[in-house]
Tab-separated table of C-alpha atoms and ligand atoms in Angstrom:
chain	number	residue	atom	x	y	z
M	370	UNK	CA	-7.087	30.222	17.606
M	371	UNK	CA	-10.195	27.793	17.098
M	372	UNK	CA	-10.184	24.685	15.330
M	373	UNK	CA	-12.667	26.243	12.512
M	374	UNK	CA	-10.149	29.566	11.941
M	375	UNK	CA	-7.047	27.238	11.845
M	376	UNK	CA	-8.936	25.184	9.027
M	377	UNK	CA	-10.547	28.045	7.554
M	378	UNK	CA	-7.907	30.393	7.410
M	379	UNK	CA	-4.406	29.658	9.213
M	380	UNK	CA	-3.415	26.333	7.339
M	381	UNK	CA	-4.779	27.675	3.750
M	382	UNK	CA	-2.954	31.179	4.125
M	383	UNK	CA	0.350	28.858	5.295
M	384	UNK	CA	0.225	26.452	2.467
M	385	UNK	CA	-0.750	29.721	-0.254
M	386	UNK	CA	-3.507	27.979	-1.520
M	387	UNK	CA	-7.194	28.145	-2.222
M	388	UNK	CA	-7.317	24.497	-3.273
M	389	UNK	CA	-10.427	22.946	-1.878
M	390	UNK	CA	-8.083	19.268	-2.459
M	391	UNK	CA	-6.642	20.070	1.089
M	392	UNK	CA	-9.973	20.677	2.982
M	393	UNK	CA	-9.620	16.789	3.719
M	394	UNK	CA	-5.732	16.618	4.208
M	395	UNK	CA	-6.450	19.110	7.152
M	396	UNK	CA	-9.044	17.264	8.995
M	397	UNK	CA	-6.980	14.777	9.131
M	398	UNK	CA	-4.032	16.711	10.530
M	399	UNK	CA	-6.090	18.228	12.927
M	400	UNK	CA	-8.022	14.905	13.712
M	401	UNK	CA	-4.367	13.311	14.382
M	402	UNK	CA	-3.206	15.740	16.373
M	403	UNK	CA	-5.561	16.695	18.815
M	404	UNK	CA	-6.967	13.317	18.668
M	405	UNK	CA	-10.393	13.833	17.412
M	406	UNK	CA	-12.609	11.700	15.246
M	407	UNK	CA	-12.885	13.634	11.641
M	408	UNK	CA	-16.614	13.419	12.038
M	409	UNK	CA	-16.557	15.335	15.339
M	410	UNK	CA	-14.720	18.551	13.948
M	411	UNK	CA	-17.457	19.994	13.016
M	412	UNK	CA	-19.505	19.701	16.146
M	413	UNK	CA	-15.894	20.650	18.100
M	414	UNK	CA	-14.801	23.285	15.382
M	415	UNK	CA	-14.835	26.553	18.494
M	416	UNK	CA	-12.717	24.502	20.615
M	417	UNK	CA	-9.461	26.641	21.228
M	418	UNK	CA	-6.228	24.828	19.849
M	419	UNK	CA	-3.284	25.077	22.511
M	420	UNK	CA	0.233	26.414	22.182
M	421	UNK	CA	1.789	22.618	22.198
M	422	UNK	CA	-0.469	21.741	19.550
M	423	UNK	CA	-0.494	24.763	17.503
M	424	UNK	CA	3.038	24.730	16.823
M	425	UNK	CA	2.997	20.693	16.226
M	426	UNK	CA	0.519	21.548	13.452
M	427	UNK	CA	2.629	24.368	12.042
M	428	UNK	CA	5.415	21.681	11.970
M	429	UNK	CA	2.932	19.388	10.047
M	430	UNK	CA	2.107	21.987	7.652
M	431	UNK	CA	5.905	22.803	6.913
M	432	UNK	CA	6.213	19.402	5.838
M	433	UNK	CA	3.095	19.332	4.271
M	434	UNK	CA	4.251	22.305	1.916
M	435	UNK	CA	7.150	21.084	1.400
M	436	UNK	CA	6.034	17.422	-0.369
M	437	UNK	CA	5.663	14.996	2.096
M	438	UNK	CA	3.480	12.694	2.169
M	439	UNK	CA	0.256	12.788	4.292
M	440	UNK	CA	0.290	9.460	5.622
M	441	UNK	CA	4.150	10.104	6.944
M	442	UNK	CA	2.886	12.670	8.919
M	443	UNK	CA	-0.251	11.578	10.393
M	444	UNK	CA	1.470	8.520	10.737
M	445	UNK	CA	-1.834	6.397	9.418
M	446	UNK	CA	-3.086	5.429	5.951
M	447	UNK	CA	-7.127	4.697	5.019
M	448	UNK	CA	-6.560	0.886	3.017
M	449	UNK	CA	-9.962	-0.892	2.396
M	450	UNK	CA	-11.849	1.130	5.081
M	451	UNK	CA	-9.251	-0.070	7.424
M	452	UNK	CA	-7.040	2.365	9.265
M	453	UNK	CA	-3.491	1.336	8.725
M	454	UNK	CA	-0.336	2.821	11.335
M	455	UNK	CA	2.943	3.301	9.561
M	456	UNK	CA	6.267	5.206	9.543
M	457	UNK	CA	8.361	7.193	7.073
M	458	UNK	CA	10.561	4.029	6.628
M	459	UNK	CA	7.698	2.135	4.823
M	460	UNK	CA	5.629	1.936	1.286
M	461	UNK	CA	2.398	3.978	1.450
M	462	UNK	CA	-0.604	1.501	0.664
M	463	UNK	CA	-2.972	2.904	-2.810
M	464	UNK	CA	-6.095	2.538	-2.847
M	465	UNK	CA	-5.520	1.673	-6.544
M	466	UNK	CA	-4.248	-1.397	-5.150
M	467	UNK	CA	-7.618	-2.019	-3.346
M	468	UNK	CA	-8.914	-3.988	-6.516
M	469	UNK	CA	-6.722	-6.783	-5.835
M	470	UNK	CA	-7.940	-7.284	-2.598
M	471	UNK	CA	-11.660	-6.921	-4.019
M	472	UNK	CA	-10.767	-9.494	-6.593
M	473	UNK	CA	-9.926	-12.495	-4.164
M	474	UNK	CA	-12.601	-11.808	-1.763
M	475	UNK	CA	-15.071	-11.981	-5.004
M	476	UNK	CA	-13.897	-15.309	-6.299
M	477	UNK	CA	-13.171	-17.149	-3.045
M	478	UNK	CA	-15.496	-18.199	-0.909
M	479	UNK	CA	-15.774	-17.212	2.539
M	480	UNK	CA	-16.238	-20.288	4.306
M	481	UNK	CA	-13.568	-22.159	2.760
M	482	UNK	CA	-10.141	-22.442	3.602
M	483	UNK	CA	-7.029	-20.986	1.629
M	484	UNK	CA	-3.753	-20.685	2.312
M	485	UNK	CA	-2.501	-17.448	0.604
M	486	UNK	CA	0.592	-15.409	0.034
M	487	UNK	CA	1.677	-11.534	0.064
M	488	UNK	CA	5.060	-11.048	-1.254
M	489	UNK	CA	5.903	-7.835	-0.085
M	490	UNK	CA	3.297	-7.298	2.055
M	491	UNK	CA	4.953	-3.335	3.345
M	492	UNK	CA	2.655	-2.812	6.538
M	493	UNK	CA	0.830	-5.928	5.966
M	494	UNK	CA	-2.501	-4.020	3.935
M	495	UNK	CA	-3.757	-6.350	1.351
M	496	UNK	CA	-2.862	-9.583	3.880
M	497	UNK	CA	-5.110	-7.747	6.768
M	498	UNK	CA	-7.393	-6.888	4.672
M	499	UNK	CA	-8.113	-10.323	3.240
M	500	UNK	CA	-7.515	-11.829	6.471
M	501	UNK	CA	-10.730	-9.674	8.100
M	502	UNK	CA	-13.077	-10.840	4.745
M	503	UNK	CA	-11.706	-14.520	4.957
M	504	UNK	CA	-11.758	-15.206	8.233
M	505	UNK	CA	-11.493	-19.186	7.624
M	506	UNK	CA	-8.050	-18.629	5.388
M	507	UNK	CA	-4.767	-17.914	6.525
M	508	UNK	CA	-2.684	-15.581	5.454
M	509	UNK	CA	1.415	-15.296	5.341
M	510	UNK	CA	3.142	-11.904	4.413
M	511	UNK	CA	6.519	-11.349	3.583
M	512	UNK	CA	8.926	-8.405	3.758
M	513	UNK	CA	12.476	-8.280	3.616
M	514	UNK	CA	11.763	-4.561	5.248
M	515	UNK	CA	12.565	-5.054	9.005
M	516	UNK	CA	10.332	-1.994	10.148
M	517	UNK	CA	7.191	-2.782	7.187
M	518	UNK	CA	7.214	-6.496	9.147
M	519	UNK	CA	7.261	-4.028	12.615
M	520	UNK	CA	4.179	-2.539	11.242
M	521	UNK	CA	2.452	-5.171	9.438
M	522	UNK	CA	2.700	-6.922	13.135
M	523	UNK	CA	1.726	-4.018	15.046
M	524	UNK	CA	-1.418	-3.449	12.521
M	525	UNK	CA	-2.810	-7.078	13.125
M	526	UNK	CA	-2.777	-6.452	16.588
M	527	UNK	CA	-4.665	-3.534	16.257
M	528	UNK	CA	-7.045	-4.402	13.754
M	529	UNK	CA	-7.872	-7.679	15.878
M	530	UNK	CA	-6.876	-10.238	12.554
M	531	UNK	CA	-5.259	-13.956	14.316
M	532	UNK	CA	-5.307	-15.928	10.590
M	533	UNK	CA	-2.770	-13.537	9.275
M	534	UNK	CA	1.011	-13.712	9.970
M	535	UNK	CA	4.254	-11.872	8.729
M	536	UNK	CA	7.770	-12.528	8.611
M	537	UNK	CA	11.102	-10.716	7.707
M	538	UNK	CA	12.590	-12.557	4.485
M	539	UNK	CA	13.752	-11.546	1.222
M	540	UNK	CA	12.116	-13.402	-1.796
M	541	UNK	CA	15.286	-13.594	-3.832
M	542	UNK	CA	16.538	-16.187	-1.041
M	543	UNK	CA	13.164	-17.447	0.570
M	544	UNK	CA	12.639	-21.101	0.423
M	545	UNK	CA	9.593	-23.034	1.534
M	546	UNK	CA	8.718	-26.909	1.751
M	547	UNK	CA	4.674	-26.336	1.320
M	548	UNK	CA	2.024	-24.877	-1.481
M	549	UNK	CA	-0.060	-21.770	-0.818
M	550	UNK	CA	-3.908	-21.414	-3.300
M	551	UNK	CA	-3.201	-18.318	-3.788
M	552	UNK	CA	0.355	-16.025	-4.614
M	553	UNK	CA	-1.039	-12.036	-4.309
M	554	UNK	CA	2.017	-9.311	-4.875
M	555	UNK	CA	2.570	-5.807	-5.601
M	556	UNK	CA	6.123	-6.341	-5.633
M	557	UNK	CA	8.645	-3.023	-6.769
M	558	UNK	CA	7.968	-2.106	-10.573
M	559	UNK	CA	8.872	0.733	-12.031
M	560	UNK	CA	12.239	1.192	-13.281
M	561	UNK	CA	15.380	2.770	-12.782
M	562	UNK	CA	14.572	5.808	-15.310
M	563	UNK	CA	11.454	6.544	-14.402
M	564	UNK	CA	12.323	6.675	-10.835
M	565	UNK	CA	15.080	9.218	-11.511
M	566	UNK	CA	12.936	11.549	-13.538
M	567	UNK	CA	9.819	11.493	-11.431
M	568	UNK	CA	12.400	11.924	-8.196
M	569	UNK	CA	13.366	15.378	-9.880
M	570	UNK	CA	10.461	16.533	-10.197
M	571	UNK	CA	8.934	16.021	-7.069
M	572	UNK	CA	10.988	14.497	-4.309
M	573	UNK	CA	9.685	10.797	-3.586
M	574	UNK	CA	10.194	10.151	-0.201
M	575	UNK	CA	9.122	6.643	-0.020
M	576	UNK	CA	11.912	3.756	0.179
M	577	UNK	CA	13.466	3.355	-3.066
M	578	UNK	CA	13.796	-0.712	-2.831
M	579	UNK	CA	9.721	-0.782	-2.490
M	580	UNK	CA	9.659	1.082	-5.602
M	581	UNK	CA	12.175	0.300	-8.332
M	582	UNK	CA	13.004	-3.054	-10.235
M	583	UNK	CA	15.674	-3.956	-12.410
M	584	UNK	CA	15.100	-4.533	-15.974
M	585	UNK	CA	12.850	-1.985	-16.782
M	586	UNK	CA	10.941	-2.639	-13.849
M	587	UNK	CA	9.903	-6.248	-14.607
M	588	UNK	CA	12.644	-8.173	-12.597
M	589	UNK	CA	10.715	-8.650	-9.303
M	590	UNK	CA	7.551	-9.445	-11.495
M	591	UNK	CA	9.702	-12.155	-13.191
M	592	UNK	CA	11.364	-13.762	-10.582
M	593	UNK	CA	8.198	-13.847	-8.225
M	594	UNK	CA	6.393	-15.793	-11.269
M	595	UNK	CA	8.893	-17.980	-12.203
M	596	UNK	CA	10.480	-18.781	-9.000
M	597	UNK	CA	7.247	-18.829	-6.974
M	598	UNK	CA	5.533	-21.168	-9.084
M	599	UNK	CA	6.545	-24.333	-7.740
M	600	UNK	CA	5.132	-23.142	-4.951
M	601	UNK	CA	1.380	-22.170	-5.980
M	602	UNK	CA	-1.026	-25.645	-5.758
M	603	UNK	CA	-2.293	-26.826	-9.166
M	604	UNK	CA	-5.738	-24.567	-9.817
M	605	UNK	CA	-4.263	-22.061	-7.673
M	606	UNK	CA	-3.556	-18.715	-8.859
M	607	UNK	CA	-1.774	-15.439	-8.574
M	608	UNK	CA	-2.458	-12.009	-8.742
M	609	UNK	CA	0.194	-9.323	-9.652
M	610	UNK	CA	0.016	-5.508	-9.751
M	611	UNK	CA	2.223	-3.900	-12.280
M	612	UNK	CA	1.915	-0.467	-14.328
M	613	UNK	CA	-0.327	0.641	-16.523
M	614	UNK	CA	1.782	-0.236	-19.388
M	615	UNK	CA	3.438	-3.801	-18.175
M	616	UNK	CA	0.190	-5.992	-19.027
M	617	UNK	CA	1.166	-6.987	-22.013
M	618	UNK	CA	4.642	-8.248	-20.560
M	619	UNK	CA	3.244	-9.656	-17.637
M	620	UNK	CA	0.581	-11.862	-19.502
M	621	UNK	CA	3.936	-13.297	-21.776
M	622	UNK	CA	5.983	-14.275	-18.532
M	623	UNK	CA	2.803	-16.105	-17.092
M	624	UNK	CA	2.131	-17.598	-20.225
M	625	UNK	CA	5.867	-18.711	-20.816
M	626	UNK	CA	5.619	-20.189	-17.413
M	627	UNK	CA	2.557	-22.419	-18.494
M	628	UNK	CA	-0.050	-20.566	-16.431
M	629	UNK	CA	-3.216	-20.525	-18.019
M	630	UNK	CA	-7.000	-17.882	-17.997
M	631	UNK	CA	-4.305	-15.027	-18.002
M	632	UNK	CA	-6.083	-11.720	-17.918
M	633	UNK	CA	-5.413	-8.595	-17.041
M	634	UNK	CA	-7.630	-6.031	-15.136
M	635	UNK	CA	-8.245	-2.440	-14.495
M	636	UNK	CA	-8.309	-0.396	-11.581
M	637	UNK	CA	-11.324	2.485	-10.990
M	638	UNK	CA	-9.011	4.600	-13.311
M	639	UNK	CA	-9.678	2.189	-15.928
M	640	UNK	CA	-5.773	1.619	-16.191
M	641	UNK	CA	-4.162	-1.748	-16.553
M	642	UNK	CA	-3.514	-2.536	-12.950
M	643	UNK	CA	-3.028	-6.043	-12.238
M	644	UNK	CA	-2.983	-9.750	-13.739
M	645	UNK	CA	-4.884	-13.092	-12.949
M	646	UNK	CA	-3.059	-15.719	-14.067
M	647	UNK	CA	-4.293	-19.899	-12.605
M	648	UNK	CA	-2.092	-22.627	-12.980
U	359	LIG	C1	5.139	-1.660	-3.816
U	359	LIG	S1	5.421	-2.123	-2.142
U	359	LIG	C2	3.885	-2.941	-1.766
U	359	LIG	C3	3.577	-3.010	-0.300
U	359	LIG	C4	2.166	-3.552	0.019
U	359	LIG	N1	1.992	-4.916	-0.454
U	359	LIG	C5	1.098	-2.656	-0.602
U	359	LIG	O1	0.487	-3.066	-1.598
U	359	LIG	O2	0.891	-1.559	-0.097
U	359	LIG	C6	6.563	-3.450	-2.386
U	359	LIG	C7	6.986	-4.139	-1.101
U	359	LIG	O3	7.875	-5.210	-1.452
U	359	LIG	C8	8.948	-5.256	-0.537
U	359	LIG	N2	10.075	-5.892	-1.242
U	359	LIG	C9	10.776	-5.401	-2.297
U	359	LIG	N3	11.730	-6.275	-2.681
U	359	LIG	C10	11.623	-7.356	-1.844
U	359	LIG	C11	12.319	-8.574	-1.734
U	359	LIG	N4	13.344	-8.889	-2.552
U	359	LIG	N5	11.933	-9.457	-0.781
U	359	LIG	C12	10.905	-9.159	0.066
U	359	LIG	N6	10.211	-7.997	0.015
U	359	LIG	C13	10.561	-7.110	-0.938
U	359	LIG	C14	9.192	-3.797	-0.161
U	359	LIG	O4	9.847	-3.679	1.081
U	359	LIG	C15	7.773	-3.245	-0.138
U	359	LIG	O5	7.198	-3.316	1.137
């Protein structure tokens, strides 16, 4: 079977679908696995696909069908036109999270340097990211998942980022003797509840503990503002993601913890996404 029947035909027929969503999902299946750039299919689409291959891509597309996550099976994620390797063990990076990064590398200025850090940093996406764009500025990122550290390591490497580095702590215990400019986090937010009742109807398959806070989902959010603090120089700031409906929450824990120009800001859905808050 060609490339161009197996994408035309084969994987849609498999799946039961018509859905022109997963035109893109399988180019990059088929890109991973036969290790092809996505903008070469085309010119390559009457190239044969062999046995080994074909039945790794049916394997793919049993997964596929059943829920999983793309990125866990390509084993790569797209995060600020950077591509980012990662296992099934780790938090998938959103691209609504991309406005964060946006946001920093707006207001600071590239020639200056900051010392900034990523509380949870999962595979190390926002800290690379601003690490590439502020190449003056270093960057530490924390994870108190041993394998997201493995990755966030073995992503700097790759993407060729020195001013960036990572290391395996947990934040509820993490104590440091010097001041960062800027605190950046998407730390775990959405509660117990909601993670139950999304979880039956679709299975999530990411690691709970990146996902779910206690307290309604607000715990992390509040300990990382209120603990971190002391930590964050004066006129520095922080930046936290949160859900669409935990602005209003968010701005009343910065503002109880004296921070001031508290605002909150939207991602490209034009939902609440994350907070600025300087102190
Ligand atoms: C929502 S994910 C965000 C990952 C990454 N920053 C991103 O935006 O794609 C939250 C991350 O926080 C980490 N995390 C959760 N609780 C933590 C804790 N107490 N200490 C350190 N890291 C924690 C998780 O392992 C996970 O990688």
């Amino acid at each position: 079977m060609s490339i161009k029947e197996w994408l035309k035909y084969y994987a849609f027929n498999y799946l039961n679908t018509n859905e022109s969503r997963y035109i893109y999902d399988l180019e990059l299946i088929i890109s991973s696995v036969l290790k092809i750039k996505r903008e070469n299919i085309l010119i390559l689409e009457n190239k044969i696909i062999n046995l080994k291959n074909f039945i790794l891509l049916d394997k793919i597309l049993f997964f596929l069908k059943k829920g999983v996550p793309l990125p866990y099976l390509v084993k790569n994620v797209e995060f600020y036109s950077l591509k980012f390797k990662l296992n099934n063990k780790v938090f998938i990076p959103r691209s609504d999270t991309e406005v964060l990064v946006d946001f920093v590398i707006n207001k600071l200025k590239n020639n200056v340097v900051y010392n900034i850090m990523d509380l949870g940093t999962g595979i190390g996406s926002i800290a690379i990211s601003l690490a590439k764009n502020l190449p003056k500025s270093n960057i530490l990122g924390i994870d108190f998942n041993n394998e997201s550290i493995k990755f966030a390591n073995i992503n700097s490497k790759i993407l060729n980022v020195k001013n960036v580095c990572f290391i395996n702590k947990n934040w509820f215990n993490y104590k440091l003797n010097y001041k960062f400019d800027i605190i950046i986090s998407n730390p775990p937010y959405i509660s117990e509840y909601e993670f139950e009742y999304i979880n039956k109807n679709k299975k999530i398959y990411e690691p709970k503990e990146s996902l779910v806070s206690k307290y309604n989902g607000v715990y992390d959010i509040f300990y990382i503002i209120n603990k971190f603090n002391k930590f964050l120089k004066k006129n520095g700031f922080m930046l936290i993601e949160h859900g669409y409906l935990q602005g209003k929450i968010v701005r009343k824990i910065f503002k109880y913890n004296n921070f001031t120009e508290i605002n909150t800001f939207n991602d490209l859905n034009k939902n609440n996404r994350f907070t600025y808050a300087k102190k």
